[in-house]
Amino acid sequence: MNTSIIAVGTELLFGQTVNTNAAYLSENLNHLGFNVMYHFVVGDNDGRLEHTLKRALTDTDLVIVTGGLGPTQDDMTKETVARVMDAPLYLNEECLAEVKRYFSIRNREMAPNNVQQAYIPENAVIFRNEAGTAPAFAVNKGDKWVICYPGPPRELKWIFEDSGKDFLRKFKEKQIYYRVIRTIGIGESDLETLLMPLIDNQTDPTIATYAKEGECTIRVASQRDTMEEAQAAVENMISRMNNLIGSYIYSYDDEELKSVVVHKLQRQGLTISSAESCTGGAFAASITDVPGASKVLSRGYITYDEEAKISMLGVDPTVIDQYTVVSSEVAIEMAKGARLEAGSDIAVSITGYAGPEADEGREAGNAYIGYAYDDTVGAVELFTKRNDRAWNRNYFRLMMLKVVNEILDEIK
Amino acid sequence: MNTSIIAVGTELLFGQTVNTNAAYLSENLNHLGFNVMYHFVVGDNDGRLEHTLKRALTDTDLVIVTGGLGPTQDDMTKETVARVMDAPLYLNEECLAEVKRYFSIRNREMAPNNVQQAYIPENAVIFRNEAGTAPAFAVNKGDKWVICYPGPPRELKWIFEDSGKDFLRKFKEKQIYYRVIRTIGIGESDLETLLMPLIDNQTDPTIATYAKEGECTIRVASQRDTMEEAQAAVENMISRMNNLIGSYIYSYDDEELKSVVVHKLQRQGLTISSAESCTGGAFAASITDVPGASKVLSRGYITYDEEAKISMLGVDPTVIDQYTVVSSEVAIEMAKGARLEAGSDIAVSITGYAGPEADEGREAGNAYIGYAYDDTVGAVELFTKRNDRAWNRNYFRLMMLKVVNEILDEIK
């Protein structure tokens, strides 16, 4: 089904807000087998919204509108959609009860203009919204459908997950099943080369790769008559992929690497500590991003200068003199020191040059990750060839997570 | 001048890429006094691009197209624009020399299809692109203009800053000058209330506020016959704003708080250390985000559990017993300990509950920032009322920067 997405909001045309809703909906619509052909953005102006909506309905069969469903004067999505779809607004008592309930459970007074939220186009399918006061709805005129969602991404996502996805599935005769696999440590083109025997001449399941900042994601999707068949086709393909690229895969469920690592540490009952130089705390911050991190990380060391490495981690100054501060030897000393000081099961460290400029004659983008666990110590050299501080630091952080993830697989 | 922006790229319709180019261009176009009326996204499909381009040229006078300028088969922006604007492509020798130069200074072989990059619509104005191989250009048919930029954000920004902005200025009879002021510690509606005497009945300069994650930005812009007049009007307005909201302003030049803080530390020749619990290293990571941070931060402590606070920072266990670990007393002990251990001029600390769940009967979103410098110690209580771990942690980190920024103003 050909689809377009219209985002309504002057803040988007001012560039104050990035249209992440269009990306979120597009990704999900594609996963569900819908063909997204256009994105449109219009301001809070009913003439231009009507103009755009009519055009979208001419070119595509399903139009998803986000934004402009609030209770204030400049929100006119509902009125415009009602007019274009010949479905006049009426006061829906159930919606009104929901809006009242929203305020009452939060002990907040309902402003009179919130009654406005409960007006819905005639014959619309209504979607619950427990994340806000604006109900979402779908309305049709013959074969053409318009679905309206509120603009705040949190509300859109809540509704889409709760009922929006299931509603869209009804439009599809075939059943779609997909899984998203995440890999690290291999570039997109190398990954495609390895997967070529599976991609060539393959029509279903489909395999799509997508690269971003040191990671690569693979979506495996099947479209069959029943969900069971689609699921079996995807699982079979994944086990074949496993033989080819298993060593690069860190999640079969689109889980972020930091969550994978924290959850493995929790399951294995292990603790970790960190000693960071060029990442300046970013590794520990991403471990503690994950709820429940206090069970696995009790402390971390940010040792930005040499003196800190010596006094906080007990790095031997002669090792620094002999190998320089950015070396695998110093990285290992840092990890050993952190593990000893923190009394953790595993310790990971980093020392390197983030850039943007070369430092002490060394190129930016070069770093060493050290690790220590059981009787094992070691180091990994990184070299990014990039002169981009933010990119390098993020890459270093991801590679620290990768090293820890591999250690956890090793010792489980 | 009424403007629309078309982004070309199937990856946008798949939701793999977020259309940040539209936000970047919109913000800049608005600053330059252009009225952005529509955003469009189309895939790599010449029929749909032509359809969209024609519609955009009907509804608006200036159309900016991003993407689809690469050397490969699926890049057809140039061909489509040339057709719609009646300006056939020709091989521009200067562009060809530029493309060759791009490869030669990088010691890379130029693939034959890169010659394609040097074809430009007849009578187009060409913009240099030192960040890539695709030249940008502007072409007109009567009063209607189309400007094409490459899709990679880095290339778009390079060209726009280098020559794109100046080219657009020529369309404006009036001269526009603006400054972007950044504030922290006050909500948007409170800020507007304070600024009301200046906003009311004010037509030029214009004052626009924009809130995001604990911060609030104010854009002050003037449109006059000469740049000098516009500049004087803006500066005068800013000094009047200073009297009303000066205490909340941390930058008059749209600089991020972390950069402001690091640059002040550098200028004042002061060093800082950090002791972080619930932010888990995010404060130190944002200080070390800024190039040159090694001059101001030598070390930081991530003390996630009680034992770490006691052994790494020397926090007195009886203080924890008496006041609990999330208290202003413990925050101050942490800052004092970090300052003593690190030997830094200033130390800042945090202890709190990031959530999502309440911990030990305390609500998520409650935290204390401690600080120590000279003979001064103190603490600030934070309370976010949000049950959102990521939001809380980011807010805590920003507030630590705010506290340090205020200390730096105090002791300068």
Short mmCIF file of N, CA, C and O in Angstrom, two decimals, chain A residues 287-401:
data_model
loop_
_atom_site.label_atom_id
_atom_site.label_comp_id
_atom_site.label_asym_id
_atom_site.label_seq_id
_atom_site.Cartn_x
_atom_site.Cartn_y
_atom_site.Cartn_z
N ILE A 287 27.61 2.45 30.47
CA ILE A 287 27.22 1.31 31.32
C ILE A 287 26.12 1.77 32.30
O ILE A 287 25.09 1.10 32.46
N THR A 288 26.32 2.93 32.89
CA THR A 288 25.34 3.41 33.89
C THR A 288 24.10 4.02 33.25
O THR A 288 23.15 4.37 33.94
N ASP A 289 24.08 4.15 31.92
CA ASP A 289 22.84 4.50 31.21
C ASP A 289 21.77 3.44 31.42
O ASP A 289 20.57 3.73 31.37
N VAL A 290 22.21 2.19 31.60
CA VAL A 290 21.28 1.06 31.63
C VAL A 290 20.75 0.88 33.06
O VAL A 290 21.55 0.76 33.99
N PRO A 291 19.42 0.87 33.24
CA PRO A 291 18.88 0.67 34.59
C PRO A 291 19.44 -0.61 35.21
O PRO A 291 19.59 -1.62 34.51
N GLY A 292 19.74 -0.57 36.48
CA GLY A 292 20.28 -1.74 37.17
C GLY A 292 21.79 -1.84 37.09
O GLY A 292 22.38 -2.83 37.53
N ALA A 293 22.45 -0.81 36.54
CA ALA A 293 23.91 -0.85 36.39
C ALA A 293 24.62 -0.92 37.74
O ALA A 293 25.77 -1.38 37.81
N SER A 294 23.96 -0.47 38.80
CA SER A 294 24.63 -0.45 40.11
C SER A 294 25.02 -1.86 40.57
O SER A 294 25.91 -2.01 41.39
N LYS A 295 24.35 -2.89 40.01
CA LYS A 295 24.72 -4.25 40.36
C LYS A 295 26.06 -4.67 39.74
O LYS A 295 26.68 -5.63 40.20
N VAL A 296 26.48 -4.02 38.68
CA VAL A 296 27.66 -4.50 37.94
C VAL A 296 28.83 -3.51 37.95
O VAL A 296 29.96 -3.90 37.70
N LEU A 297 28.56 -2.24 38.20
CA LEU A 297 29.65 -1.26 38.23
C LEU A 297 29.60 -0.49 39.53
O LEU A 297 28.58 0.13 39.84
N SER A 298 30.67 -0.56 40.30
CA SER A 298 30.67 0.19 41.55
C SER A 298 31.55 1.44 41.44
O SER A 298 31.35 2.41 42.13
N ARG A 299 32.54 1.38 40.56
CA ARG A 299 33.39 2.56 40.41
C ARG A 299 34.13 2.57 39.07
O ARG A 299 34.25 1.56 38.39
N GLY A 300 34.62 3.77 38.73
CA GLY A 300 35.40 3.93 37.51
C GLY A 300 36.42 5.03 37.72
O GLY A 300 36.26 5.89 38.59
N TYR A 301 37.48 4.98 36.93
CA TYR A 301 38.58 5.94 37.07
C TYR A 301 38.72 6.73 35.78
O TYR A 301 38.84 6.16 34.70
N ILE A 302 38.69 8.04 35.90
CA ILE A 302 38.99 8.90 34.75
C ILE A 302 40.39 9.44 34.97
O ILE A 302 40.62 10.30 35.84
N THR A 303 41.33 8.89 34.23
CA THR A 303 42.74 9.24 34.43
C THR A 303 43.24 9.90 33.16
O THR A 303 43.79 9.26 32.29
N TYR A 304 42.98 11.22 33.09
CA TYR A 304 43.23 11.92 31.84
C TYR A 304 44.72 12.22 31.65
O TYR A 304 45.22 12.16 30.55
N ASP A 305 45.42 12.53 32.73
CA ASP A 305 46.86 12.81 32.56
C ASP A 305 47.72 11.66 33.11
O ASP A 305 47.22 10.72 33.73
N GLU A 306 49.00 11.74 32.85
CA GLU A 306 49.92 10.67 33.25
C GLU A 306 49.93 10.46 34.75
O GLU A 306 49.89 9.34 35.25
N GLU A 307 49.99 11.58 35.47
CA GLU A 307 50.08 11.52 36.91
C GLU A 307 48.88 10.76 37.49
O GLU A 307 49.02 9.98 38.44
N ALA A 308 47.70 10.98 36.91
CA ALA A 308 46.49 10.29 37.38
C ALA A 308 46.61 8.78 37.14
O ALA A 308 46.18 7.97 37.98
N LYS A 309 47.18 8.42 36.01
CA LYS A 309 47.35 6.99 35.72
C LYS A 309 48.29 6.34 36.75
O LYS A 309 48.09 5.21 37.17
N ILE A 310 49.31 7.09 37.13
CA ILE A 310 50.29 6.57 38.09
C ILE A 310 49.67 6.49 39.49
O ILE A 310 49.68 5.44 40.13
N SER A 311 49.07 7.61 39.94
CA SER A 311 48.66 7.63 41.34
C SER A 311 47.31 6.93 41.58
O SER A 311 47.10 6.33 42.62
N MET A 312 46.40 6.98 40.61
CA MET A 312 45.09 6.35 40.83
C MET A 312 45.10 4.87 40.48
O MET A 312 44.34 4.08 41.05
N LEU A 313 45.91 4.49 39.50
CA LEU A 313 45.86 3.10 39.02
C LEU A 313 47.16 2.34 39.28
O LEU A 313 47.25 1.15 38.98
N GLY A 314 48.15 3.03 39.80
CA GLY A 314 49.42 2.36 40.08
C GLY A 314 50.21 1.98 38.83
O GLY A 314 51.01 1.04 38.85
N VAL A 315 49.98 2.71 37.73
CA VAL A 315 50.76 2.43 36.51
C VAL A 315 52.23 2.77 36.80
O VAL A 315 52.55 3.80 37.39
N ASP A 316 53.11 1.89 36.39
CA ASP A 316 54.55 2.05 36.63
C ASP A 316 55.11 3.14 35.69
O ASP A 316 55.03 3.01 34.47
N PRO A 317 55.67 4.23 36.25
CA PRO A 317 56.17 5.32 35.40
C PRO A 317 57.22 4.86 34.39
O PRO A 317 57.32 5.43 33.30
N THR A 318 57.97 3.84 34.73
CA THR A 318 59.00 3.39 33.78
C THR A 318 58.35 2.74 32.55
O THR A 318 58.91 2.79 31.46
N VAL A 319 57.16 2.14 32.73
CA VAL A 319 56.44 1.58 31.57
C VAL A 319 56.01 2.71 30.64
O VAL A 319 56.10 2.61 29.41
N ILE A 320 55.54 3.82 31.25
CA ILE A 320 55.17 4.99 30.43
C ILE A 320 56.39 5.51 29.69
O ILE A 320 56.34 5.78 28.48
N ASP A 321 57.52 5.65 30.41
CA ASP A 321 58.74 6.15 29.78
C ASP A 321 59.18 5.26 28.63
O ASP A 321 59.57 5.73 27.57
N GLN A 322 59.07 3.95 28.87
CA GLN A 322 59.58 3.02 27.86
C GLN A 322 58.68 2.92 26.62
O GLN A 322 59.17 2.91 25.50
N TYR A 323 57.36 2.89 26.84
CA TYR A 323 56.45 2.62 25.72
C TYR A 323 55.61 3.83 25.29
O TYR A 323 54.83 3.72 24.34
N THR A 324 55.69 4.93 25.97
CA THR A 324 54.84 6.12 25.84
C THR A 324 53.45 5.81 26.43
O THR A 324 53.06 4.66 26.57
N VAL A 325 52.76 6.91 26.74
CA VAL A 325 51.52 6.77 27.49
C VAL A 325 50.40 6.15 26.64
O VAL A 325 49.48 5.52 27.18
N VAL A 326 50.50 6.31 25.32
CA VAL A 326 49.52 5.66 24.44
C VAL A 326 50.16 4.40 23.87
O VAL A 326 50.84 4.43 22.84
N SER A 327 49.99 3.30 24.57
CA SER A 327 50.61 2.04 24.18
C SER A 327 49.81 0.90 24.77
O SER A 327 49.06 1.09 25.74
N SER A 328 49.95 -0.29 24.21
CA SER A 328 49.23 -1.44 24.77
C SER A 328 49.73 -1.76 26.17
O SER A 328 48.96 -2.15 27.04
N GLU A 329 51.03 -1.53 26.41
CA GLU A 329 51.60 -1.82 27.73
C GLU A 329 50.93 -0.96 28.81
O GLU A 329 50.56 -1.47 29.88
N VAL A 330 50.78 0.34 28.52
CA VAL A 330 50.15 1.22 29.51
C VAL A 330 48.66 0.88 29.66
O VAL A 330 48.13 0.87 30.77
N ALA A 331 48.01 0.55 28.54
CA ALA A 331 46.59 0.17 28.61
C ALA A 331 46.41 -1.03 29.54
O ALA A 331 45.48 -1.07 30.36
N ILE A 332 47.31 -2.01 29.42
CA ILE A 332 47.21 -3.21 30.27
C ILE A 332 47.47 -2.85 31.74
O ILE A 332 46.73 -3.29 32.63
N GLU A 333 48.48 -2.02 31.97
CA GLU A 333 48.75 -1.58 33.35
C GLU A 333 47.53 -0.88 33.95
O GLU A 333 47.20 -1.06 35.11
N MET A 334 46.87 -0.06 33.13
CA MET A 334 45.69 0.67 33.60
C MET A 334 44.58 -0.32 33.99
O MET A 334 43.93 -0.17 35.03
N ALA A 335 44.34 -1.31 33.12
CA ALA A 335 43.28 -2.29 33.40
C ALA A 335 43.61 -3.11 34.65
O ALA A 335 42.75 -3.32 35.51
N LYS A 336 44.87 -3.54 34.76
CA LYS A 336 45.28 -4.29 35.95
C LYS A 336 45.07 -3.46 37.21
O LYS A 336 44.54 -3.94 38.22
N GLY A 337 45.48 -2.20 37.13
CA GLY A 337 45.35 -1.31 38.28
C GLY A 337 43.89 -1.09 38.66
O GLY A 337 43.53 -1.14 39.84
N ALA A 338 43.05 -0.88 37.67
CA ALA A 338 41.62 -0.64 37.94
C ALA A 338 41.00 -1.88 38.59
O ALA A 338 40.23 -1.78 39.55
N ARG A 339 41.35 -3.06 38.06
CA ARG A 339 40.76 -4.29 38.60
C ARG A 339 41.18 -4.49 40.05
O ARG A 339 40.36 -4.83 40.91
N LEU A 340 42.45 -4.22 40.32
CA LEU A 340 42.98 -4.39 41.68
C LEU A 340 42.33 -3.39 42.64
O LEU A 340 41.83 -3.74 43.71
N GLU A 341 42.32 -2.11 42.23
CA GLU A 341 41.77 -1.05 43.08
C GLU A 341 40.28 -1.27 43.35
O GLU A 341 39.81 -1.08 44.46
N ALA A 342 39.55 -1.62 42.28
CA ALA A 342 38.10 -1.73 42.41
C ALA A 342 37.68 -3.10 42.94
O ALA A 342 36.55 -3.26 43.40
N GLY A 343 38.56 -4.09 42.83
CA GLY A 343 38.18 -5.44 43.22
C GLY A 343 37.08 -6.00 42.34
O GLY A 343 36.24 -6.77 42.79
N SER A 344 37.08 -5.62 41.08
CA SER A 344 36.03 -6.09 40.16
C SER A 344 36.49 -7.37 39.46
O SER A 344 37.68 -7.68 39.42
N ASP A 345 35.53 -8.10 38.87
CA ASP A 345 35.87 -9.31 38.14
C ASP A 345 36.61 -8.99 36.84
O ASP A 345 37.52 -9.68 36.44
N ILE A 346 36.14 -7.93 36.18
CA ILE A 346 36.71 -7.54 34.89
C ILE A 346 37.07 -6.06 34.98
O ILE A 346 36.38 -5.29 35.65
N ALA A 347 38.15 -5.67 34.32
CA ALA A 347 38.43 -4.23 34.17
C ALA A 347 38.79 -3.97 32.73
O ALA A 347 39.39 -4.80 32.05
N VAL A 348 38.39 -2.80 32.25
CA VAL A 348 38.70 -2.40 30.88
C VAL A 348 39.25 -0.98 30.91
O VAL A 348 38.85 -0.17 31.76
N SER A 349 40.20 -0.69 30.04
CA SER A 349 40.84 0.62 30.07
C SER A 349 41.02 1.15 28.65
O SER A 349 40.90 0.39 27.68
N ILE A 350 41.30 2.45 28.55
CA ILE A 350 41.64 3.00 27.23
C ILE A 350 42.62 4.15 27.39
O ILE A 350 42.54 4.94 28.33
N THR A 351 43.56 4.23 26.45
CA THR A 351 44.48 5.36 26.36
C THR A 351 44.69 5.63 24.88
O THR A 351 44.89 4.70 24.10
N GLY A 352 44.56 6.89 24.47
CA GLY A 352 44.69 7.16 23.03
C GLY A 352 44.58 8.64 22.71
O GLY A 352 44.50 9.49 23.60
N TYR A 353 44.57 8.92 21.44
CA TYR A 353 44.45 10.29 20.93
C TYR A 353 43.12 10.44 20.20
O TYR A 353 42.90 9.83 19.17
N ALA A 354 42.23 11.29 20.77
CA ALA A 354 40.92 11.46 20.16
C ALA A 354 40.94 12.51 19.05
O ALA A 354 40.07 12.54 18.19
N GLY A 355 41.93 13.38 19.08
CA GLY A 355 42.00 14.45 18.08
C GLY A 355 41.32 15.71 18.59
O GLY A 355 41.03 15.80 19.77
N PRO A 356 41.03 16.69 17.75
CA PRO A 356 41.18 16.63 16.30
C PRO A 356 42.65 16.71 15.83
O PRO A 356 42.95 16.18 14.77
N GLU A 357 43.50 17.34 16.60
CA GLU A 357 44.88 17.45 16.11
C GLU A 357 45.71 16.24 16.54
O GLU A 357 45.43 15.59 17.54
N ALA A 358 46.77 15.98 15.80
CA ALA A 358 47.74 14.98 16.21
C ALA A 358 48.40 15.49 17.50
O ALA A 358 48.51 16.68 17.73
N ASP A 359 48.80 14.55 18.35
CA ASP A 359 49.37 14.92 19.64
C ASP A 359 50.75 14.29 19.76
O ASP A 359 50.93 13.12 19.43
N GLU A 360 51.71 15.06 20.16
CA GLU A 360 53.07 14.54 20.36
C GLU A 360 53.53 13.72 19.16
O GLU A 360 54.10 12.62 19.31
N GLY A 361 53.23 14.21 17.96
CA GLY A 361 53.69 13.52 16.76
C GLY A 361 52.92 12.27 16.42
O GLY A 361 53.22 11.59 15.45
N ARG A 362 51.88 11.94 17.25
CA ARG A 362 51.09 10.74 16.97
C ARG A 362 49.78 11.16 16.32
O ARG A 362 49.21 12.20 16.63
N GLU A 363 49.28 10.32 15.45
CA GLU A 363 48.06 10.66 14.75
C GLU A 363 46.82 10.50 15.62
O GLU A 363 46.72 9.55 16.40
N ALA A 364 45.85 11.40 15.45
CA ALA A 364 44.57 11.25 16.14
C ALA A 364 43.88 10.00 15.62
O ALA A 364 44.03 9.64 14.46
N GLY A 365 43.11 9.35 16.49
CA GLY A 365 42.38 8.15 16.06
C GLY A 365 43.07 6.87 16.48
O GLY A 365 42.54 5.80 16.29
N ASN A 366 44.26 6.99 17.08
CA ASN A 366 44.99 5.81 17.54
C ASN A 366 44.77 5.63 19.05
O ASN A 366 44.92 6.57 19.82
N ALA A 367 44.37 4.43 19.46
CA ALA A 367 44.14 4.18 20.88
C ALA A 367 44.37 2.71 21.20
O ALA A 367 44.38 1.87 20.29
N TYR A 368 44.56 2.42 22.48
CA TYR A 368 44.70 1.04 22.95
C TYR A 368 43.69 0.76 24.04
O TYR A 368 43.58 1.55 24.99
N ILE A 369 42.97 -0.36 23.89
CA ILE A 369 42.06 -0.82 24.94
C ILE A 369 42.78 -1.93 25.70
O ILE A 369 43.30 -2.86 25.08
N GLY A 370 42.83 -1.81 27.02
CA GLY A 370 43.42 -2.86 27.84
C GLY A 370 42.31 -3.59 28.58
O GLY A 370 41.23 -3.04 28.81
N TYR A 371 42.56 -4.84 28.95
CA TYR A 371 41.57 -5.58 29.74
C TYR A 371 42.27 -6.52 30.70
O TYR A 371 43.43 -6.92 30.48
N ALA A 372 41.56 -6.85 31.78
CA ALA A 372 42.10 -7.78 32.78
C ALA A 372 40.94 -8.53 33.41
O ALA A 372 39.93 -7.92 33.80
N TYR A 373 41.05 -9.86 33.44
CA TYR A 373 40.06 -10.71 34.13
C TYR A 373 40.74 -12.03 34.42
O TYR A 373 41.67 -12.43 33.72
N ASP A 374 40.29 -12.73 35.47
CA ASP A 374 40.95 -13.97 35.90
C ASP A 374 42.48 -13.76 35.86
O ASP A 374 42.97 -12.81 36.41
N ASP A 375 43.18 -14.66 35.18
CA ASP A 375 44.63 -14.48 35.08
C ASP A 375 45.02 -13.88 33.74
O ASP A 375 46.20 -13.90 33.35
N THR A 376 44.04 -13.37 33.04
CA THR A 376 44.27 -12.90 31.68
C THR A 376 44.37 -11.39 31.61
O THR A 376 43.57 -10.68 32.22
N VAL A 377 45.37 -10.89 30.88
CA VAL A 377 45.40 -9.47 30.53
C VAL A 377 45.69 -9.39 29.04
O VAL A 377 46.25 -10.31 28.45
N GLY A 378 45.34 -8.26 28.44
CA GLY A 378 45.61 -8.10 27.02
C GLY A 378 45.26 -6.70 26.56
O GLY A 378 44.78 -5.88 27.35
N ALA A 379 45.53 -6.43 25.29
CA ALA A 379 45.23 -5.11 24.74
C ALA A 379 44.84 -5.24 23.28
O ALA A 379 45.22 -6.18 22.61
N VAL A 380 44.07 -4.27 22.81
CA VAL A 380 43.61 -4.21 21.42
C VAL A 380 43.98 -2.85 20.88
O VAL A 380 43.75 -1.84 21.55
N GLU A 381 44.59 -2.81 19.70
CA GLU A 381 44.92 -1.52 19.11
C GLU A 381 43.77 -1.04 18.23
O GLU A 381 43.17 -1.81 17.49
N LEU A 382 43.48 0.24 18.32
CA LEU A 382 42.45 0.84 17.45
C LEU A 382 43.12 1.91 16.60
O LEU A 382 44.02 2.61 17.06
N PHE A 383 42.67 2.04 15.37
CA PHE A 383 43.18 3.10 14.51
C PHE A 383 42.07 3.51 13.57
O PHE A 383 41.65 2.74 12.71
N THR A 384 41.57 4.73 13.72
CA THR A 384 40.36 5.12 12.98
C THR A 384 40.63 5.87 11.70
O THR A 384 39.74 5.98 10.86
N LYS A 385 41.81 6.46 11.57
CA LYS A 385 42.13 7.29 10.39
C LYS A 385 41.19 8.49 10.24
O LYS A 385 41.04 9.03 9.16
N ARG A 386 40.50 8.84 11.31
CA ARG A 386 39.59 9.99 11.21
C ARG A 386 40.12 11.14 12.04
O ARG A 386 40.65 10.94 13.13
N ASN A 387 39.88 12.33 11.55
CA ASN A 387 40.32 13.51 12.27
C ASN A 387 39.11 14.16 12.93
O ASN A 387 38.92 15.36 12.83
N ASP A 388 38.30 13.35 13.59
CA ASP A 388 37.03 13.84 14.12
C ASP A 388 36.90 13.37 15.56
O ASP A 388 36.64 12.21 15.85
N ARG A 389 37.11 14.31 16.49
CA ARG A 389 37.15 13.97 17.91
C ARG A 389 35.90 13.24 18.39
O ARG A 389 35.99 12.21 19.05
N ALA A 390 34.72 13.78 18.05
CA ALA A 390 33.47 13.18 18.54
C ALA A 390 33.30 11.77 17.97
O ALA A 390 32.92 10.84 18.70
N TRP A 391 33.59 11.62 16.69
CA TRP A 391 33.44 10.30 16.07
C TRP A 391 34.41 9.30 16.70
O TRP A 391 34.03 8.20 17.06
N ASN A 392 35.66 9.73 16.86
CA ASN A 392 36.67 8.84 17.44
C ASN A 392 36.29 8.41 18.85
O ASN A 392 36.39 7.23 19.20
N ARG A 393 35.86 9.36 19.66
CA ARG A 393 35.52 9.03 21.05
C ARG A 393 34.36 8.04 21.12
O ARG A 393 34.34 7.11 21.92
N ASN A 394 33.37 8.25 20.25
CA ASN A 394 32.25 7.33 20.25
C ASN A 394 32.67 5.94 19.77
O ASN A 394 32.23 4.92 20.31
N TYR A 395 33.53 5.92 18.78
CA TYR A 395 34.05 4.63 18.27
C TYR A 395 34.85 3.91 19.35
O TYR A 395 34.67 2.71 19.57
N PHE A 396 35.70 4.65 20.04
CA PHE A 396 36.50 4.05 21.13
C PHE A 396 35.58 3.43 22.19
O PHE A 396 35.80 2.32 22.67
N ARG A 397 34.56 4.18 22.56
CA ARG A 397 33.60 3.72 23.58
C ARG A 397 32.92 2.43 23.13
O ARG A 397 32.82 1.46 23.90
N LEU A 398 32.47 2.40 21.88
CA LEU A 398 31.83 1.20 21.35
C LEU A 398 32.78 0.01 21.35
O LEU A 398 32.38 -1.11 21.67
N MET A 399 34.04 0.26 20.99
CA MET A 399 35.01 -0.83 20.94
C MET A 399 35.31 -1.36 22.34
O MET A 399 35.58 -2.55 22.51
N MET A 400 35.27 -0.49 23.35
CA MET A 400 35.44 -0.97 24.73
C MET A 400 34.29 -1.92 25.08
O MET A 400 34.50 -2.98 25.69
N LEU A 401 33.06 -1.53 24.70
CA LEU A 401 31.91 -2.41 24.95
C LEU A 401 32.09 -3.73 24.21
O LEU A 401 31.78 -4.80 24.74
#
